[in-house]
Amino acid sequence: MALHIYKDFIRRLIRDYIIGSTAAVLGVGSIFIFSALQVPGHEAIMLLAILLISLMIMMIAELFVFYRHLRPIRQMFHQSQPSIETLQSVYLHTHRFPVFAIKRIFGPHLFGLSIPAAIMLLIGVQQELLSLPFSYLFLAAVGVPLVACMHAFMEFFLTSQSIRPLVMYIRQLSLDLYGIDLSLNGQVLVSIQRKFQFSAFLIGTFPLLLFILSGYIRQDVTAHQNAVDYWNWAGIILLVGIAFSSLGAWVLSREIEHPIRSINKAMGSVQTGDFDVRTADIYSDEFSKLVAGFNHMVSGLKARESMNNLLIQSYFTTLAAALDARDPYTAGHSERVARYSLEIGRLANLHEQELDILKKTALLHDIGKIGVRDTVLLKEGRLTEEEFEMIKLHPLLGEKILRQIEPADAMFDILPGVRSHHERFDGRGYPDGLAGDNIPLMGRIIAIADAFDAMTSDRPYRKGMTVERALYILKEGQGTQWDPELTKKFIDNLNQIQPKMDAEKSTPITMMNRD
């Protein structure tokens, strides 16, 4: 896989080089030679030979420098486990490749082409093998850097695109090996201002300069040709200029659109609550600062979200503990019901968000008992019918209490479970007499967990049932008191882990007719 990434990177760079060289050197150069100039056939062949020889010299010099630029990356791929220092160094080095491309073009590329070509042209003119005026050599000295600028422009933006898969790979390798997310941390290697100034200048002036230089040459050799020939030639020059300007505008827009799309996509994930998303820092301009700032912001949001979740969870646990503290014999009831409820929820394949709501609902399912008088709630004997009617109000009281919490929708998801945890599957429960699947899922789950904990917990005046006995009662109540499918899942699961449960010490809990 690693070798494939490296080979693909090399292929991309070679492709970029061929595209840029073909368009800039052969495309524009051939226009100067074969469109602007009117030379005999043998001189055209000699000019082509000079061009090809110069290209070979240029490529040899450029390959030497290119090999040196690749060396740190190649060495990294030959290491079984590169150090974090190596990854950081190669990460920065890879980001510099678009700049390296410009240096190669204005170094070995430009001089490797222009110097040999100029020498061979001088020799050809002096030996009268070429009938070109010396003034054309001056024009070439102006035209060749212009062509180099065009090539540098194209290859810079093409290379900026080509390095991104490699940068992503190095970043992922650092995360996998060391858990460190590599970033330029806002370091600007090439500013957007410089890129835009150079690009806009070149896009605007290149067609004009190309036309002026070609026109100057053309006027010497076409003085006696008609207007149709002139406009045929001029049309070709204009088309080349327009094509370059269009291509330049396209690659420039891609350079800006890519980071904007990446950040916008990550923002969409953050809006949905995903604070683990990060935008890869694969840019070497001011977008690096923007990406680093965005990732830092998301990290802060994630830390704040984690703290808020801990505070909310602590809030729910504290409320449940405060409720259980009213009666020493019900201590831990809400937490145990929450634990059993989560087990049933997992057996029912609820996803994490639903399990979180279920846990919060179970912790506060009896919060309404805060509104029940102590003389009724803490009574040790059996309740009278009137007292039991008062107890039966606690689901409604719980819902009313939770509706007072701000913001108004903070408790919205847990209200149905709190209100319905004493409904029966056959419709004979309270407070609404709901039946079957009309009972909210959270209420059906908590009803099973609440009943099981009530049956297996001790009271001062009675000992809790055995697990076997409680499971038998649950089985008998499937489809009447409790949801048959959920109850069966709970029973089957407990039967598998019963030996472990028998070894645990049971904890006192409230009576069934109060829960």
Short mmCIF file of C-alpha atoms in Angstrom, two decimals:
data_model
loop_
_atom_site.label_atom_id
_atom_site.label_comp_id
_atom_site.label_asym_id
_atom_site.label_seq_id
_atom_site.Cartn_x
_atom_site.Cartn_y
_atom_site.Cartn_z
CA MET A 1 0.00 0.00 0.00
CA ALA A 2 2.78 2.45 0.97
CA LEU A 3 4.75 1.72 -2.20
CA HIS A 4 1.61 2.20 -4.25
CA ILE A 5 1.12 5.68 -2.74
CA TYR A 6 4.70 6.61 -3.59
CA LYS A 7 4.50 5.32 -7.17
CA ASP A 8 1.20 7.08 -7.71
CA PHE A 9 2.77 10.31 -6.44
CA ILE A 10 5.63 9.96 -8.95
CA ARG A 11 3.19 9.24 -11.77
CA ARG A 12 1.20 12.36 -10.90
CA LEU A 13 4.31 14.57 -10.92
CA ILE A 14 5.47 13.14 -14.25
CA ARG A 15 2.00 13.68 -15.68
CA ASP A 16 2.01 17.30 -14.48
CA TYR A 17 5.44 17.84 -16.00
CA ILE A 18 4.41 16.42 -19.36
CA ILE A 19 1.24 18.52 -19.45
CA GLY A 20 3.08 21.71 -18.56
CA SER A 21 6.02 21.10 -20.87
CA THR A 22 3.85 20.11 -23.78
CA ALA A 23 1.61 23.14 -23.46
CA ALA A 24 4.33 25.69 -22.71
CA VAL A 25 7.39 24.54 -24.63
CA LEU A 26 6.09 22.54 -27.57
CA GLY A 27 2.75 24.36 -27.88
CA VAL A 28 3.91 27.96 -27.65
CA GLY A 29 7.41 27.26 -29.02
CA SER A 30 6.01 25.61 -32.11
CA ILE A 31 3.76 28.62 -32.72
CA PHE A 32 6.81 30.89 -32.74
CA ILE A 33 8.74 28.54 -35.00
CA PHE A 34 6.12 27.29 -37.42
CA SER A 35 3.41 29.97 -37.36
CA ALA A 36 5.19 33.27 -36.80
CA LEU A 37 8.28 32.36 -38.78
CA GLN A 38 8.35 31.66 -42.47
CA VAL A 39 11.46 29.54 -43.04
CA PRO A 40 12.48 26.99 -45.66
CA GLY A 41 11.84 23.34 -44.91
CA HIS A 42 15.48 22.43 -44.09
CA GLU A 43 15.71 25.37 -41.64
CA ALA A 44 12.47 24.34 -39.98
CA ILE A 45 13.93 20.87 -39.49
CA MET A 46 17.09 22.38 -38.01
CA LEU A 47 15.07 24.58 -35.66
CA LEU A 48 13.09 21.54 -34.54
CA ALA A 49 16.34 19.64 -33.96
CA ILE A 50 17.69 22.52 -31.86
CA LEU A 51 14.48 22.52 -29.85
CA LEU A 52 14.60 18.76 -29.24
CA ILE A 53 18.31 18.76 -28.28
CA SER A 54 17.71 21.65 -25.87
CA LEU A 55 14.78 19.76 -24.38
CA MET A 56 16.97 16.70 -23.78
CA ILE A 57 19.63 18.78 -22.02
CA MET A 58 16.93 20.50 -20.00
CA MET A 59 15.35 17.20 -18.94
CA ILE A 60 18.68 15.70 -17.82
CA ALA A 61 19.44 18.75 -15.66
CA GLU A 62 15.92 18.86 -14.30
CA LEU A 63 15.80 15.14 -13.51
CA PHE A 64 18.95 15.54 -11.43
CA VAL A 65 17.33 18.26 -9.31
CA PHE A 66 14.02 16.40 -9.22
CA TYR A 67 15.79 13.31 -7.86
CA ARG A 68 17.27 15.41 -5.03
CA HIS A 69 13.86 16.86 -4.19
CA LEU A 70 12.38 13.35 -3.99
CA ARG A 71 15.13 11.95 -1.76
CA PRO A 72 13.54 12.67 1.69
CA ILE A 73 10.21 11.19 0.59
CA ARG A 74 11.86 8.14 -0.96
CA GLN A 75 13.90 7.53 2.21
CA MET A 76 10.76 7.71 4.35
CA PHE A 77 9.05 5.02 2.27
CA HIS A 78 12.08 2.75 2.65
CA GLN A 79 11.82 2.86 6.45
CA SER A 80 9.67 0.18 8.12
CA GLN A 81 8.54 2.63 10.82
CA PRO A 82 9.68 6.22 10.29
CA SER A 83 10.09 8.37 13.37
CA ILE A 84 7.71 11.19 14.13
CA GLU A 85 10.52 13.66 13.39
CA THR A 86 10.93 12.11 9.94
CA LEU A 87 7.19 12.27 9.27
CA GLN A 88 7.04 15.91 10.34
CA SER A 89 10.01 16.79 8.14
CA VAL A 90 8.67 14.95 5.08
CA TYR A 91 5.20 16.42 5.68
CA LEU A 92 6.64 19.93 5.41
CA HIS A 93 8.93 18.93 2.53
CA THR A 94 5.97 17.57 0.55
CA HIS A 95 4.08 20.83 1.04
CA ARG A 96 7.04 22.62 -0.57
CA PHE A 97 6.84 20.62 -3.82
CA PRO A 98 4.80 23.24 -5.71
CA VAL A 99 7.53 25.78 -4.87
CA PHE A 100 10.18 23.23 -5.85
CA ALA A 101 8.43 22.90 -9.22
CA ILE A 102 8.78 26.66 -9.82
CA LYS A 103 12.46 26.56 -8.83
CA ARG A 104 13.10 23.67 -11.20
CA ILE A 105 11.42 25.52 -14.06
CA PHE A 106 13.31 28.78 -13.50
CA GLY A 107 16.54 26.88 -12.77
CA PRO A 108 17.60 23.80 -14.74
CA HIS A 109 14.46 23.91 -16.85
CA LEU A 110 14.85 27.48 -18.11
CA PHE A 111 18.63 27.63 -18.38
CA GLY A 112 18.93 24.02 -19.55
CA LEU A 113 16.70 24.93 -22.46
CA SER A 114 17.59 28.51 -23.26
CA ILE A 115 21.41 28.45 -23.00
CA PRO A 116 22.00 25.41 -25.28
CA ALA A 117 19.32 26.66 -27.69
CA ALA A 118 20.85 30.15 -27.82
CA ILE A 119 24.34 28.75 -28.45
CA MET A 120 23.13 26.47 -31.24
CA LEU A 121 21.10 29.29 -32.83
CA LEU A 122 24.14 31.60 -32.78
CA ILE A 123 26.26 28.95 -34.42
CA GLY A 124 23.58 28.29 -37.00
CA VAL A 125 23.24 31.98 -37.86
CA GLN A 126 27.03 32.55 -38.00
CA GLN A 127 27.51 29.50 -40.21
CA GLU A 128 24.64 30.76 -42.39
CA LEU A 129 22.73 27.57 -41.78
CA LEU A 130 19.85 29.68 -40.53
CA SER A 131 18.60 32.89 -42.10
CA LEU A 132 17.31 34.47 -38.90
CA PRO A 133 18.16 38.07 -37.97
CA PHE A 134 20.09 38.56 -34.73
CA SER A 135 17.22 40.65 -33.39
CA TYR A 136 15.22 37.45 -33.11
CA LEU A 137 17.67 36.18 -30.50
CA PHE A 138 16.79 39.18 -28.38
CA LEU A 139 13.11 38.39 -28.81
CA ALA A 140 13.83 34.79 -27.79
CA ALA A 141 15.51 36.07 -24.63
CA VAL A 142 12.21 37.74 -23.80
CA GLY A 143 9.94 34.97 -25.06
CA VAL A 144 11.64 32.04 -23.32
CA PRO A 145 11.12 33.43 -19.77
CA LEU A 146 7.54 34.16 -20.77
CA VAL A 147 7.06 30.54 -21.74
CA ALA A 148 8.75 29.48 -18.50
CA CYS A 149 6.30 31.62 -16.54
CA MET A 150 3.43 29.87 -18.27
CA HIS A 151 4.90 26.45 -17.48
CA ALA A 152 5.62 27.42 -13.85
CA PHE A 153 2.07 28.68 -13.44
CA MET A 154 0.53 25.47 -14.69
CA GLU A 155 2.83 23.09 -12.86
CA PHE A 156 2.52 24.95 -9.56
CA PHE A 157 -1.23 24.43 -9.40
CA LEU A 158 -1.13 20.93 -10.85
CA THR A 159 1.49 19.92 -8.26
CA SER A 160 -0.59 21.49 -5.49
CA GLN A 161 -3.33 19.02 -6.43
CA SER A 162 -0.98 16.06 -6.86
CA ILE A 163 0.67 16.26 -3.43
CA ARG A 164 -2.61 16.03 -1.53
CA PRO A 165 -2.96 12.20 -1.52
CA LEU A 166 0.64 11.89 -0.28
CA VAL A 167 0.11 14.54 2.40
CA MET A 168 -3.04 12.72 3.53
CA TYR A 169 -1.12 9.43 3.71
CA ILE A 170 1.70 10.92 5.82
CA ARG A 171 -0.86 12.52 8.12
CA GLN A 172 -2.73 9.22 8.55
CA LEU A 173 0.53 7.33 9.11
CA SER A 174 1.44 9.75 11.90
CA LEU A 175 -1.98 9.25 13.50
CA ASP A 176 -1.71 5.46 13.26
CA LEU A 177 1.84 5.20 14.61
CA TYR A 178 2.01 8.03 17.14
CA GLY A 179 -1.49 9.45 17.54
CA ILE A 180 -0.25 12.86 16.34
CA ASP A 181 -2.18 14.82 13.72
CA LEU A 182 0.40 16.58 11.56
CA SER A 183 -0.29 20.18 10.61
CA LEU A 184 1.52 23.24 9.33
CA ASN A 185 -0.09 25.04 12.30
CA GLY A 186 -0.89 28.04 10.16
CA GLN A 187 2.55 28.28 8.54
CA VAL A 188 2.25 30.00 5.15
CA LEU A 189 4.66 28.72 2.51
CA VAL A 190 3.14 30.65 -0.40
CA SER A 191 0.63 33.36 0.38
CA ILE A 192 -2.69 33.61 -1.42
CA GLN A 193 -1.89 37.23 -2.21
CA ARG A 194 1.28 36.28 -4.10
CA LYS A 195 -0.48 33.43 -5.92
CA PHE A 196 -3.33 35.69 -7.01
CA GLN A 197 -1.09 38.58 -8.02
CA PHE A 198 1.19 36.39 -10.11
CA SER A 199 -1.68 34.39 -11.60
CA ALA A 200 -3.82 37.42 -12.47
CA PHE A 201 -0.81 39.19 -13.99
CA LEU A 202 0.13 36.17 -16.09
CA ILE A 203 -3.43 35.36 -17.17
CA GLY A 204 -3.94 38.97 -18.28
CA THR A 205 -0.58 39.74 -19.87
CA PHE A 206 0.50 36.44 -21.40
CA PRO A 207 -1.90 36.55 -24.39
CA LEU A 208 -0.93 40.18 -25.08
CA LEU A 209 2.82 39.57 -24.88
CA LEU A 210 2.49 36.41 -26.96
CA PHE A 211 0.60 38.35 -29.60
CA ILE A 212 3.05 41.27 -29.59
CA LEU A 213 6.15 39.10 -29.91
CA SER A 214 4.62 36.89 -32.58
CA GLY A 215 3.29 39.91 -34.43
CA TYR A 216 6.71 41.58 -34.47
CA ILE A 217 8.23 38.51 -36.09
CA ARG A 218 5.31 37.97 -38.40
CA GLN A 219 5.39 41.48 -39.87
CA ASP A 220 8.82 40.92 -41.35
CA VAL A 221 7.84 37.83 -43.27
CA THR A 222 4.28 38.53 -44.31
CA ALA A 223 4.48 42.08 -45.60
CA HIS A 224 3.21 41.05 -48.99
CA GLN A 225 0.60 38.51 -47.90
CA ASN A 226 -3.09 39.30 -47.93
CA ALA A 227 -5.34 40.03 -44.99
CA VAL A 228 -6.83 36.53 -44.95
CA ASP A 229 -3.44 34.98 -44.23
CA TYR A 230 -2.81 37.51 -41.52
CA TRP A 231 -6.09 36.85 -39.74
CA ASN A 232 -5.61 33.09 -40.01
CA TRP A 233 -2.33 33.50 -38.17
CA ALA A 234 -3.75 36.02 -35.71
CA GLY A 235 -6.67 33.70 -34.94
CA ILE A 236 -4.29 30.92 -33.94
CA ILE A 237 -2.38 33.24 -31.61
CA LEU A 238 -5.58 34.53 -30.06
CA LEU A 239 -6.92 31.02 -29.55
CA VAL A 240 -3.74 30.02 -27.74
CA GLY A 241 -3.97 33.08 -25.50
CA ILE A 242 -7.64 32.49 -24.75
CA ALA A 243 -6.98 28.81 -24.02
CA PHE A 244 -4.22 29.68 -21.59
CA SER A 245 -6.31 32.32 -19.83
CA SER A 246 -9.22 29.89 -19.51
CA LEU A 247 -6.97 27.14 -18.19
CA GLY A 248 -5.34 29.54 -15.76
CA ALA A 249 -8.68 30.70 -14.42
CA TRP A 250 -9.81 27.07 -14.01
CA VAL A 251 -6.77 25.86 -12.06
CA LEU A 252 -6.85 29.02 -9.93
CA SER A 253 -10.50 28.48 -9.07
CA ARG A 254 -9.82 24.82 -8.17
CA GLU A 255 -7.08 25.95 -5.82
CA ILE A 256 -9.61 28.04 -3.91
CA GLU A 257 -12.64 25.75 -4.18
CA HIS A 258 -10.97 22.67 -2.68
CA PRO A 259 -10.25 24.06 0.82
CA ILE A 260 -13.61 25.84 0.87
CA ARG A 261 -15.42 22.57 0.08
CA SER A 262 -13.39 20.68 2.68
CA ILE A 263 -14.13 23.17 5.44
CA ASN A 264 -17.78 23.46 4.43
CA LYS A 265 -18.16 19.66 4.55
CA ALA A 266 -16.58 19.55 7.99
CA MET A 267 -18.85 22.38 9.17
CA GLY A 268 -21.85 20.33 8.07
CA SER A 269 -20.63 17.44 10.24
CA VAL A 270 -20.16 19.77 13.21
CA GLN A 271 -23.70 21.09 12.77
CA THR A 272 -25.00 17.52 13.13
CA GLY A 273 -23.09 17.11 16.40
CA ASP A 274 -19.99 15.30 15.12
CA PHE A 275 -17.10 16.91 17.01
CA ASP A 276 -14.60 14.24 15.97
CA VAL A 277 -14.41 15.60 12.43
CA ARG A 278 -11.18 17.31 11.38
CA THR A 279 -10.17 19.03 8.15
CA ALA A 280 -6.87 17.74 6.82
CA ASP A 281 -4.22 20.47 6.83
CA ILE A 282 -2.93 19.90 3.30
CA TYR A 283 -2.61 23.53 2.23
CA SER A 284 0.52 25.67 2.18
CA ASP A 285 -1.11 29.12 2.02
CA GLU A 286 -3.35 31.10 4.38
CA PHE A 287 -5.89 28.29 4.20
CA SER A 288 -3.49 26.43 6.49
CA LYS A 289 -4.21 29.05 9.14
CA LEU A 290 -7.93 28.75 8.52
CA VAL A 291 -7.84 24.94 8.74
CA ALA A 292 -5.70 25.00 11.87
CA GLY A 293 -8.07 27.50 13.47
CA PHE A 294 -11.12 25.46 12.46
CA ASN A 295 -9.65 22.23 13.86
CA HIS A 296 -8.69 24.02 17.08
CA MET A 297 -12.22 25.37 17.37
CA VAL A 298 -13.74 21.91 16.87
CA SER A 299 -11.37 20.46 19.47
CA GLY A 300 -12.56 23.12 21.89
CA LEU A 301 -16.18 22.36 21.08
CA LYS A 302 -15.55 18.65 21.64
CA ALA A 303 -13.94 19.34 25.02
CA ARG A 304 -16.83 21.59 26.00
CA GLU A 305 -19.35 19.01 24.78
CA SER A 306 -17.64 16.31 26.84
CA MET A 307 -17.71 18.53 29.90
CA ASN A 308 -21.36 19.39 29.33
CA ASN A 309 -22.21 15.70 28.95
CA LEU A 310 -20.41 14.91 32.20
CA LEU A 311 -22.24 17.72 33.96
CA ILE A 312 -25.61 16.61 32.57
CA GLN A 313 -24.94 12.99 33.50
CA SER A 314 -23.88 14.09 36.96
CA TYR A 315 -27.04 16.17 37.17
CA PHE A 316 -29.23 13.18 36.37
CA THR A 317 -27.35 10.91 38.77
CA THR A 318 -27.55 13.50 41.53
CA LEU A 319 -31.31 13.94 41.07
CA ALA A 320 -31.77 10.17 41.19
CA ALA A 321 -29.61 9.89 44.30
CA ALA A 322 -31.55 12.71 45.97
CA LEU A 323 -34.79 10.89 45.25
CA ASP A 324 -33.52 7.55 46.56
CA ALA A 325 -32.17 9.28 49.68
CA ARG A 326 -35.72 9.96 50.88
CA ASP A 327 -36.05 6.30 51.76
CA PRO A 328 -32.93 4.43 53.00
CA TYR A 329 -34.49 1.16 51.77
CA THR A 330 -34.69 2.38 48.17
CA ALA A 331 -31.05 3.49 47.94
CA GLY A 332 -29.60 2.74 44.53
CA HIS A 333 -32.96 1.79 43.00
CA SER A 334 -32.82 4.35 40.17
CA GLU A 335 -29.28 3.42 39.19
CA ARG A 336 -30.08 -0.29 39.17
CA VAL A 337 -33.19 0.31 37.07
CA ALA A 338 -31.04 2.35 34.69
CA ARG A 339 -28.52 -0.49 34.49
CA TYR A 340 -31.20 -3.13 33.77
CA SER A 341 -32.88 -0.80 31.28
CA LEU A 342 -29.65 -0.30 29.36
CA GLU A 343 -29.19 -4.06 29.19
CA ILE A 344 -32.67 -4.46 27.71
CA GLY A 345 -32.03 -1.55 25.36
CA ARG A 346 -28.86 -3.20 24.05
CA LEU A 347 -30.72 -6.48 23.60
CA ALA A 348 -33.28 -4.50 21.57
CA ASN A 349 -30.44 -3.11 19.40
CA LEU A 350 -30.99 0.53 20.32
CA HIS A 351 -28.29 2.85 19.03
CA GLU A 352 -26.09 4.93 21.32
CA GLN A 353 -28.24 8.06 21.25
CA GLU A 354 -31.34 6.06 22.20
CA LEU A 355 -29.42 4.29 24.97
CA ASP A 356 -28.33 7.64 26.37
CA ILE A 357 -31.96 8.84 26.45
CA LEU A 358 -33.01 5.53 28.03
CA LYS A 359 -30.43 5.84 30.79
CA LYS A 360 -31.47 9.39 31.65
CA THR A 361 -35.13 8.41 31.60
CA ALA A 362 -34.54 5.42 33.88
CA LEU A 363 -32.56 7.50 36.36
CA LEU A 364 -35.45 9.95 36.69
CA HIS A 365 -38.39 7.60 36.16
CA ASP A 366 -39.50 8.03 39.81
CA ILE A 367 -38.70 11.75 40.11
CA GLY A 368 -42.42 12.42 40.60
CA LYS A 369 -42.28 10.74 44.02
CA ILE A 370 -40.72 13.94 45.29
CA GLY A 371 -44.30 15.29 45.21
CA VAL A 372 -45.70 12.38 47.31
CA ARG A 373 -46.03 12.93 51.07
CA ASP A 374 -43.55 11.09 53.30
CA THR A 375 -46.40 9.53 55.31
CA VAL A 376 -47.45 7.72 52.13
CA LEU A 377 -44.12 7.17 50.39
CA LEU A 378 -42.29 5.92 53.50
CA LYS A 379 -45.11 3.86 54.95
CA GLU A 380 -43.78 0.42 55.89
CA GLY A 381 -47.04 -1.51 55.65
CA ARG A 382 -49.36 -2.06 52.76
CA LEU A 383 -50.93 1.04 51.27
CA THR A 384 -54.63 1.81 51.44
CA GLU A 385 -56.51 2.26 48.20
CA GLU A 386 -56.49 6.03 48.69
CA GLU A 387 -52.76 6.06 49.39
CA PHE A 388 -52.07 3.90 46.38
CA GLU A 389 -54.03 6.36 44.21
CA MET A 390 -51.70 9.08 45.49
CA ILE A 391 -48.67 6.94 44.54
CA LYS A 392 -50.13 6.40 41.09
CA LEU A 393 -49.88 10.14 40.47
CA HIS A 394 -46.07 10.13 40.51
CA PRO A 395 -45.62 9.54 36.73
CA LEU A 396 -47.69 12.64 36.03
CA LEU A 397 -45.94 14.60 38.77
CA GLY A 398 -42.57 13.52 37.32
CA GLU A 399 -43.52 14.74 33.87
CA LYS A 400 -44.76 18.05 35.31
CA ILE A 401 -41.55 18.58 37.28
CA LEU A 402 -39.32 17.86 34.29
CA ARG A 403 -41.30 20.23 32.07
CA GLN A 404 -40.19 23.08 34.33
CA ILE A 405 -36.54 22.60 33.38
CA GLU A 406 -35.15 25.14 30.91
CA PRO A 407 -34.60 25.19 28.00
CA ALA A 408 -38.06 23.88 27.25
CA ASP A 409 -36.86 21.02 25.05
CA ALA A 410 -34.08 19.88 27.41
CA MET A 411 -36.17 17.03 28.83
CA PHE A 412 -38.40 16.48 25.81
CA ASP A 413 -37.00 13.05 24.92
CA ILE A 414 -37.31 11.56 28.41
CA LEU A 415 -40.86 12.74 29.20
CA PRO A 416 -42.67 9.85 27.44
CA GLY A 417 -40.73 7.20 29.36
CA VAL A 418 -41.21 8.92 32.72
CA ARG A 419 -44.95 9.26 32.16
CA SER A 420 -45.53 5.73 30.83
CA HIS A 421 -43.29 3.44 32.91
CA HIS A 422 -46.33 2.09 34.82
CA GLU A 423 -48.47 1.38 31.76
CA ARG A 424 -49.34 -2.29 31.19
CA PHE A 425 -49.15 -4.08 27.87
CA ASP A 426 -52.80 -5.13 28.21
CA GLY A 427 -53.94 -1.52 28.75
CA ARG A 428 -54.73 -1.82 32.49
CA GLY A 429 -51.84 0.35 33.67
CA TYR A 430 -51.69 4.02 34.60
CA PRO A 431 -51.88 6.98 34.13
CA ASP A 432 -53.27 6.79 30.55
CA GLY A 433 -54.28 3.14 30.13
CA LEU A 434 -52.16 2.75 27.00
CA ALA A 435 -51.78 -0.74 25.51
CA GLY A 436 -49.28 -2.62 23.33
CA ASP A 437 -47.02 -0.64 21.06
CA ASN A 438 -48.92 2.54 21.89
CA ILE A 439 -46.85 2.59 25.07
CA PRO A 440 -43.59 4.48 24.36
CA LEU A 441 -40.63 2.11 23.98
CA MET A 442 -38.71 3.70 26.87
CA GLY A 443 -41.70 3.17 29.16
CA ARG A 444 -42.03 -0.51 28.17
CA ILE A 445 -38.34 -1.13 28.85
CA ILE A 446 -38.26 0.67 32.21
CA ALA A 447 -41.44 -1.15 33.35
CA ILE A 448 -39.59 -4.50 33.07
CA ALA A 449 -36.43 -3.23 34.77
CA ASP A 450 -38.41 -1.48 37.52
CA ALA A 451 -40.48 -4.56 38.31
CA PHE A 452 -37.48 -6.89 38.37
CA ASP A 453 -35.54 -4.66 40.74
CA ALA A 454 -38.59 -4.27 42.99
CA MET A 455 -39.13 -8.04 43.21
CA THR A 456 -35.50 -8.93 43.91
CA SER A 457 -34.86 -6.25 46.58
CA ASP A 458 -35.36 -6.54 50.34
CA ARG A 459 -37.64 -4.47 52.55
CA PRO A 460 -37.69 -4.40 56.36
CA TYR A 461 -40.91 -6.40 56.40
CA ARG A 462 -40.16 -8.81 53.56
CA LYS A 463 -37.23 -10.42 51.86
CA GLY A 464 -36.65 -9.96 48.14
CA MET A 465 -37.49 -12.79 45.77
CA THR A 466 -34.87 -14.98 44.20
CA VAL A 467 -33.88 -14.24 40.64
CA GLU A 468 -35.55 -17.46 39.50
CA ARG A 469 -38.84 -16.48 41.12
CA ALA A 470 -38.73 -12.95 39.70
CA LEU A 471 -38.00 -14.28 36.21
CA TYR A 472 -40.91 -16.72 36.54
CA ILE A 473 -43.28 -13.84 37.37
CA LEU A 474 -41.94 -11.82 34.46
CA LYS A 475 -42.51 -14.79 32.17
CA GLU A 476 -46.06 -15.20 33.43
CA GLY A 477 -46.71 -11.51 32.79
CA GLN A 478 -45.47 -11.49 29.18
CA GLY A 479 -48.10 -9.97 26.94
CA THR A 480 -50.28 -8.84 29.84
CA GLN A 481 -48.24 -6.66 32.16
CA TRP A 482 -45.04 -6.37 30.13
CA ASP A 483 -43.96 -6.26 26.50
CA PRO A 484 -43.62 -9.96 25.51
CA GLU A 485 -40.67 -9.56 23.13
CA LEU A 486 -38.59 -7.32 25.40
CA THR A 487 -39.40 -9.43 28.45
CA LYS A 488 -38.29 -12.62 26.71
CA LYS A 489 -34.99 -11.02 25.68
CA PHE A 490 -34.40 -9.92 29.29
CA ILE A 491 -35.27 -13.34 30.73
CA ASP A 492 -33.10 -15.24 28.25
CA ASN A 493 -30.18 -12.92 28.90
CA LEU A 494 -30.47 -13.24 32.69
CA ASN A 495 -30.68 -17.01 32.45
CA GLN A 496 -27.31 -16.97 30.73
CA ILE A 497 -25.63 -14.76 33.35
CA GLN A 498 -27.58 -15.97 36.41
CA PRO A 499 -24.59 -17.69 38.09
CA LYS A 500 -22.79 -14.37 38.14
CA MET A 501 -25.84 -12.55 39.48
CA ASP A 502 -26.32 -15.10 42.25
CA ALA A 503 -22.81 -14.36 43.45
CA GLU A 504 -23.58 -10.65 43.80
CA LYS A 505 -25.07 -9.25 46.95
CA SER A 506 -28.57 -7.88 46.44
CA THR A 507 -29.45 -4.34 47.50
CA PRO A 508 -32.69 -3.21 49.24
CA ILE A 509 -35.36 -1.78 46.97
CA THR A 510 -38.90 -0.44 47.05
CA MET A 511 -42.05 -2.55 46.96
CA MET A 512 -43.60 -3.53 43.65
CA ASN A 513 -46.90 -1.77 44.24
CA ARG A 514 -45.02 1.50 44.78
CA ASP A 515 -42.83 1.25 41.68
#
